[in-house]
Every structure is written in structure tokens, then in C-alpha cells.
mmCIF file of C-alpha atoms in Angstrom:
data_model
loop_
_atom_site.group_PDB
_atom_site.id
_atom_site.type_symbol
_atom_site.label_atom_id
_atom_site.label_comp_id
_atom_site.label_asym_id
_atom_site.label_seq_id
_atom_site.Cartn_x
_atom_site.Cartn_y
_atom_site.Cartn_z
ATOM 1 C CA MET A 1 -25.881 5.239 35.762
ATOM 2 C CA ALA A 2 -26.791 4.145 39.288
ATOM 3 C CA GLY A 3 -27.129 6.878 42.231
ATOM 4 C CA HIS A 4 -27.850 9.660 39.972
ATOM 5 C CA GLU A 5 -31.783 10.197 40.493
ATOM 6 C CA VAL A 6 -31.980 12.030 36.974
ATOM 7 C CA ALA A 7 -30.461 8.940 35.323
ATOM 8 C CA THR A 8 -33.515 6.874 36.956
ATOM 9 C CA ASP A 9 -35.742 9.094 34.968
ATOM 10 C CA ALA A 10 -33.823 8.693 31.889
ATOM 11 C CA LEU A 11 -33.836 4.533 32.348
ATOM 12 C CA LYS A 12 -37.669 5.008 32.739
ATOM 13 C CA VAL A 13 -37.828 6.526 29.403
ATOM 14 C CA ILE A 14 -36.054 3.715 27.931
ATOM 15 C CA GLU A 15 -38.225 1.500 29.482
ATOM 16 C CA GLU A 16 -41.579 2.380 29.104
ATOM 17 C CA THR A 17 -41.131 3.496 25.332
ATOM 18 C CA ASP A 18 -42.019 0.540 22.859
ATOM 19 C CA TRP A 19 -38.857 1.475 20.465
ATOM 20 C CA SER A 20 -40.054 -1.466 18.197
ATOM 21 C CA GLY A 21 -42.970 0.323 17.236
ATOM 22 C CA LEU A 22 -41.384 3.589 16.558
ATOM 23 C CA THR A 23 -39.297 4.570 13.477
ATOM 24 C CA HIS A 24 -36.619 6.892 12.372
ATOM 25 C CA ALA A 25 -34.730 8.123 9.143
ATOM 26 C CA TYR A 26 -33.864 4.382 8.632
ATOM 27 C CA GLY A 27 -36.634 2.696 9.438
ATOM 28 C CA ALA A 28 -37.454 0.983 12.910
ATOM 29 C CA ALA A 29 -35.991 2.626 15.610
ATOM 30 C CA GLY A 30 -34.972 -0.746 17.929
ATOM 31 C CA ASP A 31 -31.652 0.549 17.523
ATOM 32 C CA THR A 32 -31.892 4.043 19.199
ATOM 33 C CA PRO A 33 -32.095 2.548 23.104
ATOM 34 C CA ALA A 34 -28.357 1.316 22.743
ATOM 35 C CA PHE A 35 -27.149 4.685 21.307
ATOM 36 C CA LEU A 36 -28.806 6.555 24.301
ATOM 37 C CA LEU A 37 -27.207 4.587 26.607
ATOM 38 C CA GLN A 38 -23.720 4.852 24.916
ATOM 39 C CA LEU A 39 -24.191 8.810 25.335
ATOM 40 C CA LEU A 40 -22.951 7.767 29.088
ATOM 41 C CA ASP A 41 -20.132 5.335 27.975
ATOM 42 C CA GLU A 42 -17.074 5.766 29.869
ATOM 43 C CA ASP A 43 -15.166 6.420 26.423
ATOM 44 C CA PRO A 44 -15.788 9.937 25.109
ATOM 45 C CA GLU A 45 -15.297 8.940 21.659
ATOM 46 C CA THR A 46 -18.091 6.100 22.085
ATOM 47 C CA GLN A 47 -20.275 9.093 23.404
ATOM 48 C CA ALA A 48 -19.384 11.162 20.202
ATOM 49 C CA GLU A 49 -20.468 8.339 17.858
ATOM 50 C CA ALA A 50 -23.600 7.814 19.923
ATOM 51 C CA LEU A 51 -24.646 11.060 19.420
ATOM 52 C CA GLY A 52 -23.597 11.239 16.026
ATOM 53 C CA MET A 53 -25.653 8.215 15.075
ATOM 54 C CA LEU A 54 -28.786 9.873 16.744
ATOM 55 C CA GLU A 55 -28.267 13.300 14.852
ATOM 56 C CA MET A 56 -28.475 11.279 11.715
ATOM 57 C CA SER A 57 -31.688 8.871 12.644
ATOM 58 C CA VAL A 58 -33.830 10.656 14.902
ATOM 59 C CA LEU A 59 -33.196 13.887 13.630
ATOM 60 C CA HIS A 60 -32.009 13.301 10.094
ATOM 61 C CA GLN A 61 -31.438 17.125 8.876
ATOM 62 C CA GLY A 62 -33.670 18.612 11.120
ATOM 63 C CA SER A 63 -36.616 15.966 10.527
ATOM 64 C CA LEU A 64 -38.909 14.888 13.212
ATOM 65 C CA TYR A 65 -39.902 11.193 13.685
ATOM 66 C CA ASP A 66 -42.003 9.443 16.188
ATOM 67 C CA ALA A 67 -38.792 8.261 18.015
ATOM 68 C CA THR A 68 -37.389 11.665 18.336
ATOM 69 C CA ALA A 69 -39.762 12.959 21.444
ATOM 70 C CA PRO A 70 -38.704 10.152 23.713
ATOM 71 C CA ALA A 71 -34.807 10.200 22.489
ATOM 72 C CA ALA A 72 -35.338 14.215 23.391
ATOM 73 C CA ARG A 73 -36.683 13.056 26.633
ATOM 74 C CA PHE A 74 -33.840 10.582 27.480
ATOM 75 C CA MET A 75 -31.291 13.291 26.759
ATOM 76 C CA ALA A 76 -32.768 15.981 28.607
ATOM 77 C CA ALA A 77 -32.887 13.513 31.829
ATOM 78 C CA VAL A 78 -29.179 12.875 31.621
ATOM 79 C CA LEU A 79 -27.693 16.479 31.116
ATOM 80 C CA PRO A 80 -26.719 16.546 34.800
ATOM 81 C CA HIS A 81 -24.791 13.218 34.552
ATOM 82 C CA PRO A 82 -21.168 13.723 35.385
ATOM 83 C CA ARG A 83 -20.518 12.048 32.277
ATOM 84 C CA THR A 84 -21.814 14.456 30.019
ATOM 85 C CA LEU A 85 -19.003 16.950 30.985
ATOM 86 C CA ALA A 86 -16.690 14.933 28.856
ATOM 87 C CA GLU A 87 -15.332 16.995 26.238
ATOM 88 C CA HIS A 88 -14.693 15.424 22.686
ATOM 89 C CA GLU A 89 -14.960 16.621 19.024
ATOM 90 C CA SER A 90 -18.061 16.058 16.976
ATOM 91 C CA TYR A 91 -18.567 12.646 15.298
ATOM 92 C CA PHE A 92 -18.666 14.314 12.092
ATOM 93 C CA PRO A 93 -15.757 15.667 10.328
ATOM 94 C CA TRP A 94 -16.953 19.308 9.638
ATOM 95 C CA ASP A 95 -17.453 20.078 13.046
ATOM 96 C CA ASP A 96 -14.031 20.021 14.918
ATOM 97 C CA ARG A 97 -14.847 22.106 18.109
ATOM 98 C CA PRO A 98 -13.978 20.272 21.076
ATOM 99 C CA ARG A 99 -16.769 20.984 23.758
ATOM 100 C CA PRO A 100 -18.506 19.358 26.498
ATOM 101 C CA LEU A 101 -20.963 16.410 25.541
ATOM 102 C CA ARG A 102 -23.758 18.223 27.635
ATOM 103 C CA ALA A 103 -23.480 21.343 25.277
ATOM 104 C CA ALA A 104 -23.956 18.945 22.165
ATOM 105 C CA LEU A 105 -26.945 17.392 23.831
ATOM 106 C CA ILE A 106 -28.543 20.647 24.625
ATOM 107 C CA ASP A 107 -27.830 21.797 20.996
ATOM 108 C CA PHE A 108 -29.769 18.614 20.060
ATOM 109 C CA LEU A 109 -32.384 19.903 21.953
ATOM 110 C CA ALA A 110 -32.606 23.195 20.648
ATOM 111 C CA GLU A 111 -32.716 21.504 17.336
ATOM 112 C CA VAL A 112 -35.619 19.553 18.278
ATOM 113 C CA ALA A 113 -37.539 22.657 19.521
ATOM 114 C CA GLU A 114 -36.615 24.769 16.442
ATOM 115 C CA SER A 115 -37.780 22.007 13.848
ATOM 116 C CA ALA A 116 -41.150 21.432 16.122
ATOM 117 C CA ALA A 117 -42.148 25.287 16.316
ATOM 118 C CA TYR A 118 -41.302 25.348 12.097
ATOM 119 C CA ASP A 119 -43.373 22.323 11.350
ATOM 120 C CA GLY A 120 -45.718 22.783 13.809
ATOM 121 C CA ASP A 121 -46.610 26.455 12.221
ATOM 122 C CA PRO A 122 -50.116 25.844 10.259
ATOM 123 C CA ASP A 123 -48.552 27.734 7.481
ATOM 124 C CA SER A 124 -45.393 25.608 6.973
ATOM 125 C CA ASP A 125 -47.567 22.492 6.414
ATOM 126 C CA ASP A 126 -49.545 23.824 3.422
ATOM 127 C CA ASP A 127 -47.608 22.234 0.887
ATOM 128 C CA ALA A 128 -47.403 18.784 2.637
ATOM 129 C CA ALA A 129 -51.174 18.892 3.045
ATOM 130 C CA ALA A 130 -51.758 19.762 -0.617
ATOM 131 C CA ASP A 131 -49.359 16.781 -1.523
ATOM 132 C CA SER A 132 -51.341 14.503 0.900
ATOM 133 C CA ASP A 133 -54.537 15.675 -1.010
ATOM 134 C CA ALA A 134 -53.106 15.028 -4.296
ATOM 135 C CA ASP A 135 -51.671 11.610 -3.284
ATOM 136 C CA PRO A 136 -53.768 9.243 -1.073
ATOM 137 C CA ASP A 137 -50.720 6.992 -0.538
ATOM 138 C CA ALA A 138 -49.034 9.904 0.991
ATOM 139 C CA ASP A 139 -51.901 10.424 3.804
ATOM 140 C CA GLU A 140 -50.387 7.813 6.117
ATOM 141 C CA ALA A 141 -46.870 9.190 6.197
ATOM 142 C CA TYR A 142 -48.473 12.864 6.451
ATOM 143 C CA ASP A 143 -49.938 11.769 9.546
ATOM 144 C CA ASP A 144 -47.240 9.887 11.034
ATOM 145 C CA GLU A 145 -45.240 13.232 10.516
ATOM 146 C CA ALA A 146 -47.930 15.495 12.010
ATOM 147 C CA ASP A 147 -48.279 12.862 15.286
ATOM 148 C CA ALA A 148 -44.187 13.320 15.706
ATOM 149 C CA ILE A 149 -44.401 16.911 15.386
ATOM 150 C CA GLU A 150 -47.118 17.261 17.959
ATOM 151 C CA ALA A 151 -45.224 14.882 20.124
ATOM 152 C CA CYS A 152 -42.113 17.109 19.934
ATOM 153 C CA LEU A 153 -44.154 20.165 20.572
ATOM 154 C CA ALA A 154 -45.815 18.675 23.795
ATOM 155 C CA VAL A 155 -42.441 17.834 25.124
ATOM 156 C CA ARG A 156 -40.974 21.351 25.448
ATOM 157 C CA PRO A 157 -42.171 22.264 28.938
ATOM 158 C CA THR A 158 -40.134 18.968 29.855
ATOM 159 C CA LEU A 159 -37.090 20.094 28.055
ATOM 160 C CA PHE A 160 -37.267 23.579 29.149
ATOM 161 C CA GLN A 161 -37.172 22.595 32.768
ATOM 162 C CA ALA A 162 -34.068 20.276 32.083
ATOM 163 C CA VAL A 163 -31.974 23.084 29.849
ATOM 164 C CA VAL A 164 -32.969 26.314 31.952
ATOM 165 C CA PRO A 165 -30.468 25.487 34.880
ATOM 166 C CA PHE A 166 -27.431 25.498 32.638
ATOM 167 C CA LEU A 167 -27.873 28.910 31.541
ATOM 168 C CA ASP A 168 -25.561 29.550 34.838
ATOM 169 C CA ASP A 169 -23.332 26.732 33.970
ATOM 170 C CA ASP A 170 -19.624 27.145 34.437
ATOM 171 C CA HIS A 171 -18.527 26.252 31.215
ATOM 172 C CA PRO A 172 -19.332 28.909 28.516
ATOM 173 C CA GLU A 173 -20.174 26.763 25.824
ATOM 174 C CA VAL A 174 -22.693 24.790 27.806
ATOM 175 C CA ARG A 175 -24.198 28.381 28.952
ATOM 176 C CA GLU A 176 -24.226 29.683 25.176
ATOM 177 C CA ALA A 177 -25.945 25.942 23.944
ATOM 178 C CA ALA A 178 -28.664 26.566 26.839
ATOM 179 C CA LEU A 179 -29.486 30.222 25.904
ATOM 180 C CA GLY A 180 -30.190 28.836 22.251
ATOM 181 C CA ALA A 181 -32.313 25.945 23.459
ATOM 182 C CA VAL A 182 -34.249 28.131 25.550
ATOM 183 C CA SER A 183 -34.857 30.896 22.973
ATOM 184 C CA HIS A 184 -36.792 28.308 20.789
ATOM 185 C CA LEU A 185 -38.270 26.327 23.750
ATOM 186 C CA LEU A 186 -39.783 29.325 24.825
ATOM 187 C CA LYS A 187 -41.855 29.808 21.510
ATOM 188 C CA ALA A 188 -44.240 27.416 23.272
ATOM 189 C CA PRO A 189 -47.449 29.187 24.361
ATOM 190 C CA GLU A 190 -47.612 26.931 27.691
ATOM 191 C CA LEU A 191 -44.348 28.706 28.546
ATOM 192 C CA ALA A 192 -45.347 32.134 28.209
ATOM 193 C CA GLU A 193 -44.996 32.860 32.034
ATOM 194 C CA ALA A 194 -41.610 31.838 32.043
ATOM 195 C CA VAL A 195 -40.515 34.548 29.449
ATOM 196 C CA PRO A 196 -40.091 37.610 31.761
ATOM 197 C CA ALA A 197 -37.641 35.587 34.344
ATOM 198 C CA ALA A 198 -35.621 34.166 31.480
ATOM 199 C CA SER A 199 -35.489 37.817 30.003
ATOM 200 C CA ARG A 200 -34.354 39.204 33.449
ATOM 201 C CA ARG A 201 -31.378 36.767 33.499
ATOM 202 C CA LEU A 202 -30.639 37.472 29.990
ATOM 203 C CA HIS A 203 -30.671 41.437 30.615
ATOM 204 C CA SER A 204 -28.293 40.522 33.659
ATOM 205 C CA THR A 205 -25.967 38.737 31.184
ATOM 206 C CA LEU A 206 -25.868 41.702 28.649
ATOM 207 C CA ALA A 207 -24.977 44.218 31.528
ATOM 208 C CA ASP A 208 -22.388 42.224 32.842
ATOM 209 C CA THR A 209 -19.287 43.478 30.989
ATOM 210 C CA THR A 210 -17.017 40.894 32.619
ATOM 211 C CA ARG A 211 -18.728 38.229 30.524
ATOM 212 C CA GLU A 212 -17.170 37.249 27.055
ATOM 213 C CA ARG A 213 -18.512 39.004 24.017
ATOM 214 C CA ARG A 214 -20.003 36.182 22.263
ATOM 215 C CA GLU A 215 -22.076 35.430 25.488
ATOM 216 C CA ARG A 216 -23.442 39.214 25.962
ATOM 217 C CA ALA A 217 -23.798 39.305 22.117
ATOM 218 C CA ALA A 218 -26.162 36.392 21.873
ATOM 219 C CA ALA A 219 -27.968 37.385 24.925
ATOM 220 C CA ALA A 220 -28.793 40.786 23.273
ATOM 221 C CA LEU A 221 -29.775 38.655 19.881
ATOM 222 C CA THR A 222 -32.164 36.506 22.012
ATOM 223 C CA LEU A 223 -33.685 39.225 23.979
ATOM 224 C CA GLY A 224 -34.232 40.879 20.716
ATOM 225 C CA THR A 225 -36.356 37.868 18.970
ATOM 226 C CA TRP A 226 -38.351 38.011 22.354
ATOM 227 C CA GLY A 227 -39.262 41.796 21.581
ATOM 228 C CA GLN A 228 -37.213 42.926 24.423
ATOM 229 C CA ASP A 229 -35.846 46.648 24.408
ATOM 230 C CA THR A 230 -31.978 46.458 23.911
ATOM 231 C CA THR A 231 -31.678 50.145 22.836
ATOM 232 C CA ALA A 232 -29.987 50.809 26.111
ATOM 233 C CA HIS A 233 -27.078 48.986 24.470
ATOM 234 C CA LEU A 234 -26.529 50.817 21.387
ATOM 235 C CA THR A 235 -23.846 52.744 23.023
ATOM 236 C CA ASP A 236 -22.003 49.640 24.907
ATOM 237 C CA ALA A 237 -18.342 49.556 24.620
ATOM 238 C CA ASP A 238 -18.128 46.599 22.356
ATOM 239 C CA PRO A 239 -19.150 47.240 19.027
ATOM 240 C CA ALA A 240 -20.117 43.664 18.468
ATOM 241 C CA VAL A 241 -22.661 43.978 21.388
ATOM 242 C CA ARG A 242 -23.621 47.292 19.800
ATOM 243 C CA VAL A 243 -24.712 45.659 16.541
ATOM 244 C CA CYS A 244 -26.407 42.671 18.222
ATOM 245 C CA ALA A 245 -28.631 45.172 20.047
ATOM 246 C CA ALA A 246 -29.163 46.946 16.997
ATOM 247 C CA LEU A 247 -30.730 43.836 15.072
ATOM 248 C CA ALA A 248 -33.469 43.439 17.416
ATOM 249 C CA ASP A 249 -36.615 44.410 15.643
ATOM 250 C CA GLY A 250 -37.387 46.867 18.418
ATOM 251 C CA ALA A 251 -34.606 48.755 17.616
ATOM 252 C CA ALA A 252 -35.921 49.334 14.034
ATOM 253 C CA GLY A 253 -37.239 52.651 13.902
ATOM 254 C CA ASP A 254 -34.607 54.102 16.122
ATOM 255 C CA PRO A 255 -31.829 55.972 14.201
ATOM 256 C CA ARG A 256 -29.170 55.148 16.349
ATOM 257 C CA ALA A 257 -29.383 51.448 15.568
ATOM 258 C CA THR A 258 -29.106 52.216 11.835
ATOM 259 C CA ALA A 259 -26.045 54.318 12.576
ATOM 260 C CA VAL A 260 -24.612 51.372 14.333
ATOM 261 C CA LEU A 261 -25.045 48.958 11.426
ATOM 262 C CA LEU A 262 -23.909 51.487 8.889
ATOM 263 C CA ASP A 263 -20.735 51.844 11.169
ATOM 264 C CA ALA A 264 -19.995 48.196 11.571
ATOM 265 C CA LEU A 265 -20.530 47.729 7.639
ATOM 266 C CA SER A 266 -17.854 50.498 6.882
ATOM 267 C CA ARG A 267 -15.362 47.649 8.167
ATOM 268 C CA PRO A 268 -17.120 44.479 7.154
ATOM 269 C CA ALA A 269 -13.976 42.380 7.377
ATOM 270 C CA GLU A 270 -13.732 43.283 10.755
ATOM 271 C CA ALA A 271 -16.918 42.757 11.720
ATOM 272 C CA ASP A 272 -16.834 39.044 10.349
ATOM 273 C CA ARG A 273 -13.924 38.373 12.604
ATOM 274 C CA TRP A 274 -16.274 39.240 15.523
ATOM 275 C CA PHE A 275 -17.192 35.874 16.111
ATOM 276 C CA PRO A 276 -14.813 33.292 14.493
ATOM 277 C CA GLU A 277 -17.195 30.472 15.311
ATOM 278 C CA PRO A 278 -20.635 31.917 13.722
ATOM 279 C CA LEU A 279 -23.521 32.557 16.417
ATOM 280 C CA PRO A 280 -26.091 29.781 15.998
ATOM 281 C CA GLN A 281 -28.694 32.645 15.122
ATOM 282 C CA PHE A 282 -26.662 33.128 11.806
ATOM 283 C CA ASP A 283 -25.927 31.387 8.514
ATOM 284 C CA GLY A 284 -22.721 32.755 6.641
ATOM 285 C CA TRP A 285 -20.615 35.539 7.023
ATOM 286 C CA PHE A 286 -21.831 37.983 9.834
ATOM 287 C CA ARG A 287 -21.675 40.922 7.324
ATOM 288 C CA PHE A 288 -24.638 39.310 5.559
ATOM 289 C CA THR A 289 -27.285 39.613 8.402
ATOM 290 C CA LEU A 290 -26.116 43.374 8.748
ATOM 291 C CA LEU A 291 -26.587 44.172 5.347
ATOM 292 C CA ARG A 292 -30.115 42.150 5.050
ATOM 293 C CA THR A 293 -31.157 43.965 8.217
ATOM 294 C CA LEU A 294 -29.812 47.496 6.890
ATOM 295 C CA LEU A 295 -31.477 47.345 3.625
ATOM 296 C CA LYS A 296 -34.744 46.473 5.261
ATOM 297 C CA ARG A 297 -34.730 49.649 7.563
ATOM 298 C CA VAL A 298 -33.318 52.435 4.794
ATOM 299 C CA GLU A 299 -35.718 53.920 2.819
ATOM 300 C CA SER A 300 -33.352 54.644 -0.092
ATOM 301 C CA TYR A 301 -29.998 52.894 -1.246
ATOM 302 C CA GLU A 302 -28.269 55.866 -0.951
ATOM 303 C CA GLU A 303 -28.452 56.023 2.832
ATOM 304 C CA ALA A 304 -26.853 52.517 2.515
ATOM 305 C CA ALA A 305 -24.264 53.627 -0.219
ATOM 306 C CA PRO A 306 -21.304 54.026 2.178
ATOM 307 C CA ALA A 307 -21.761 50.464 3.455
ATOM 308 C CA ALA A 308 -22.264 49.104 -0.219
ATOM 309 C CA LEU A 309 -19.030 50.695 -1.108
ATOM 310 C CA ALA A 310 -17.504 48.945 1.472
ATOM 311 C CA LEU A 311 -18.858 45.395 1.099
ATOM 312 C CA ILE A 312 -18.443 45.394 -2.884
ATOM 313 C CA PRO A 313 -14.624 44.440 -2.292
ATOM 314 C CA LEU A 314 -15.194 41.282 -0.323
ATOM 315 C CA ALA A 315 -18.025 40.456 -2.854
ATOM 316 C CA SER A 316 -17.922 37.735 -5.468
ATOM 317 C CA ASP A 317 -19.939 35.580 -7.628
ATOM 318 C CA TYR A 318 -20.660 33.115 -4.880
ATOM 319 C CA THR A 319 -21.824 36.011 -2.522
ATOM 320 C CA VAL A 320 -24.243 37.585 -5.009
ATOM 321 C CA ASP A 321 -27.664 36.579 -3.531
ATOM 322 C CA GLN A 322 -26.375 37.745 0.004
ATOM 323 C CA ASP A 323 -24.313 41.015 -0.896
ATOM 324 C CA TRP A 324 -24.532 42.716 -4.317
ATOM 325 C CA GLY A 325 -27.768 41.318 -5.656
ATOM 326 C CA PRO A 326 -29.644 42.759 -2.819
ATOM 327 C CA LEU A 327 -27.595 46.031 -3.230
ATOM 328 C CA LEU A 328 -28.952 46.193 -7.068
ATOM 329 C CA ALA A 329 -32.308 45.404 -6.125
ATOM 330 C CA LYS A 330 -32.090 48.699 -3.212
ATOM 331 C CA ALA A 331 -30.110 50.693 -5.753
ATOM 332 C CA PHE A 332 -32.439 50.303 -8.989
ATOM 333 C CA PRO A 333 -36.069 49.608 -7.291
ATOM 334 C CA GLY A 334 -38.328 48.272 -9.960
ATOM 335 C CA GLY A 335 -35.530 48.060 -12.572
ATOM 336 C CA ARG A 336 -33.926 51.138 -14.365
ATOM 337 C CA GLU A 337 -35.732 52.730 -17.206
ATOM 338 C CA PRO A 338 -33.818 52.415 -20.669
ATOM 339 C CA GLY A 339 -31.702 55.604 -21.218
ATOM 340 C CA SER A 340 -32.317 57.117 -17.845
ATOM 341 C CA ASP A 341 -29.426 58.757 -16.095
ATOM 342 C CA LEU A 342 -27.490 57.013 -13.306
ATOM 343 C CA THR A 343 -27.609 58.838 -10.046
ATOM 344 C CA PRO A 344 -23.726 59.428 -8.569
ATOM 345 C CA ALA A 345 -24.574 56.640 -5.921
ATOM 346 C CA GLN A 346 -25.721 54.025 -8.716
ATOM 347 C CA ARG A 347 -22.909 54.991 -10.753
ATOM 348 C CA ASP A 348 -20.426 54.536 -7.927
ATOM 349 C CA LEU A 349 -22.024 51.058 -7.134
ATOM 350 C CA LEU A 350 -21.893 49.902 -10.630
ATOM 351 C CA HIS A 351 -18.082 50.995 -10.958
ATOM 352 C CA ALA A 352 -17.031 49.068 -7.931
ATOM 353 C CA LEU A 353 -18.949 45.998 -9.199
ATOM 354 C CA ALA A 354 -17.370 46.264 -12.808
ATOM 355 C CA GLU A 355 -13.785 46.607 -11.434
ATOM 356 C CA ASN A 356 -14.192 43.558 -8.987
ATOM 357 C CA ASP A 357 -12.889 40.425 -10.992
ATOM 358 C CA ALA A 358 -14.190 38.179 -8.503
ATOM 359 C CA CYS A 359 -17.898 39.281 -9.432
ATOM 360 C CA TRP A 360 -17.612 38.267 -13.177
ATOM 361 C CA GLY A 361 -16.778 34.417 -13.055
ATOM 362 C CA ASN A 362 -19.125 31.514 -14.240
ATOM 363 C CA ILE A 363 -21.616 31.356 -11.634
ATOM 364 C CA GLY A 364 -24.849 32.361 -13.251
ATOM 365 C CA ASN A 365 -26.876 33.747 -10.159
ATOM 366 C CA LYS A 366 -25.775 37.413 -10.810
ATOM 367 C CA TYR A 367 -27.776 37.261 -14.291
ATOM 368 C CA SER A 368 -31.068 37.480 -12.824
ATOM 369 C CA TRP A 369 -30.315 40.094 -10.359
ATOM 370 C CA LEU A 370 -28.802 42.451 -13.114
ATOM 371 C CA ARG A 371 -31.876 41.741 -15.271
ATOM 372 C CA ASP A 372 -34.274 42.736 -12.466
ATOM 373 C CA ALA A 373 -32.310 45.940 -12.081
ATOM 374 C CA GLY A 374 -32.676 46.588 -15.853
ATOM 375 C CA LEU A 375 -28.904 46.470 -16.130
ATOM 376 C CA PRO A 376 -26.490 44.818 -18.905
ATOM 377 C CA GLN A 377 -25.770 41.343 -17.670
ATOM 378 C CA LYS A 378 -21.925 41.510 -19.405
ATOM 379 C CA ARG A 379 -19.271 43.011 -17.860
ATOM 380 C CA GLU A 380 -17.948 45.112 -20.652
ATOM 381 C CA GLU A 381 -21.763 46.086 -21.364
ATOM 382 C CA LEU A 382 -21.838 47.545 -17.919
ATOM 383 C CA ARG A 383 -18.482 49.227 -18.541
ATOM 384 C CA SER A 384 -19.794 50.756 -21.668
ATOM 385 C CA LEU A 385 -22.845 52.035 -19.654
ATOM 386 C CA LEU A 386 -20.660 53.514 -17.143
#
């Protein structure tokens, strides 16, 4: 590490932190400095294992501990170190992407920022505070968690300054990771003045058609979350970019954006293939996000009916909460009155569902959706209704 100024800053974090007095998910955090230093080991596999151990301890399932903030400061300080360019797969078997350690470290910082922003929201602490009031023994643990959250909130400007240069990194995965981290870090009120400059950079990325689809789409999504106008890209040549521009809240009242979503959902399997590796902003298949947004924006089910009929062949018991359940809720708001006639659009939807074998397995989630829609909960009864 000698000869790198930023590494000196990292060493100061190690030396000036009382690790023995801190904790992580498994107790005392005395083992954390060793794992942090192993991030710069000559062996990439050692690096990957060290990061895996840190993810399990100081950021266990997104939870924050008093060892999290100093660990994040160390990672931020070593980002420019040449050894963070080493490429390897994740320590965890479910993530087999080979990518630079630098990208993985930035993703770690993004998760710290995301967790801090969520946990630092006063509304998100109501249940924990109530539990603490009900159980005095929980007071100390609650205070420790609050202190850890506050420390992670306070370190966001430091993390931002370390991450923002990598928005222009030569490696696309590093750029994507930096974009994701910056989008979370700029939720810090003290960084509000940095939003316009970051927005200009992303507008430039979005307008550059030589950039990869994934990068331009992520730029559109991030700009949308910042309240920036993305409507100029509703006619982009790339359908994936058009859709990501349409997902912005600022495009909600634009009928062109609704048309873009409807067009994408007319070919849902194709939309799912746009991003083989899901964008970090989304969970599950891309079509789920498109449908959720569309249903918020249309006033009646009839407007969404063409998309619904294209989606039902892909639906199943396992996806009911993401696709055909919300479609039933939109088609039967308040539930169907017994004996009332079905509209043509409602009939088409129910017929498509009744004919899809995958929707009628043993998973029970569908029954509550059918009940709330005022519909029979058995397939044969639904067919009889039709």
C-alpha cells in the first residue's frame, strides 16, 4: 500500500478506530481490520473472500452496525488503489459475475447509503421505537442501532467525494456501480448542491447514443428519481431507454409515456430480455416494474387490457402478487357485485386466466386476490361464471 496517498488515508482509518470497542452482526468487530486490509491482497480470491466476510458482518442483510461507517470510509479511501482493478467472481455462489473489485466495493458503499437513508427516515423507525418502549431491555440495542445509522448518514459526503470520480471510469461496471451509489448518496441534504452537476453528467450520458443500453437506461432511471425531466427521451431509438424515461415520476402525466409502457408490455418477454442482469433499481422481472407503473397511471382496467392479455401467458401461481393479482384488482375495483354482468374486458381477462394451467397450482397467494375481486376461488367455478 505504500506510495499511494489514498492508502495512507485508509491506514489512518484502521489505526485511529477502536475496533475492539465496536460491534458487527457477529459480535465484537476486532476481526474487521484484517478483512479490510485483505481487500488489497495480491490474491484476487483472498480479496473476494474478505469482501464477502465484510458483507456478512458489517452489512449483514443491509443492517448497519457501529463498525459499518469506519469500514465504509476505508473502502472509499482505497477505491483508486490499483489492486481494486482485480477481477473475480463474488465470494457468494449466487453471484457469479466476474467484475472488478472496485465495482463491488462501490456497490457495498451504495448499500450502506441506501440502508442509512431508509433507516434514517423517521417514519421507518416507528415500529422499532414502539418495541423499545414496550421492552426496556431493548432500549440499549435501539440506541446502538440509532447511533450506527447516524454515523452512516454522517459519512455520506465522504463516500460521495470518493465515488463520484468513477462516474467516468473506463470500465462500464464500475461506472454503473458509481451511478447507483451516487443516486443513493445524493439523498443527503448536505449534498443537495451536488445534484445539478451530477444531473448534467447523466443527461450527457443519456444523450450519448454510443454508450451501452444498460448505462443509458440506468441514467434515465436515476434522473427520474431525482425529479429530472426525461420526456425528451420518450422517442429514443432504443425501446429500453424509452421505457426507462417513461418510468420517471415526471412523465406520469404524459400520455406518450403511458403509450411507451403499453407498447413494451405488448411484448413482455422481449422487455424482460433487455437487461439479462437486472438493473440495480429493480427486483424480479422487468415486466413487473412496467406493469406496476402502468396500473398506477391508467384510470381504468380497459386502458391496460391489451398489456394484461399479453402478460397472462407468462403468469403463474408464483407471480400472482406481481402480475395477475394486481390486474384483477384493477379490473374489479372494490370487488364484483354478485350477479353483476362482466364487461368484455373483464371476461377476456378471466378467460385468459382460466386457460393458463400455470396459474392454478398449489400456491395459495391467488385466493386472496380472487376473493378481494369478488370472484370464485376455484378454476372450475371461474369457468362456470364465464
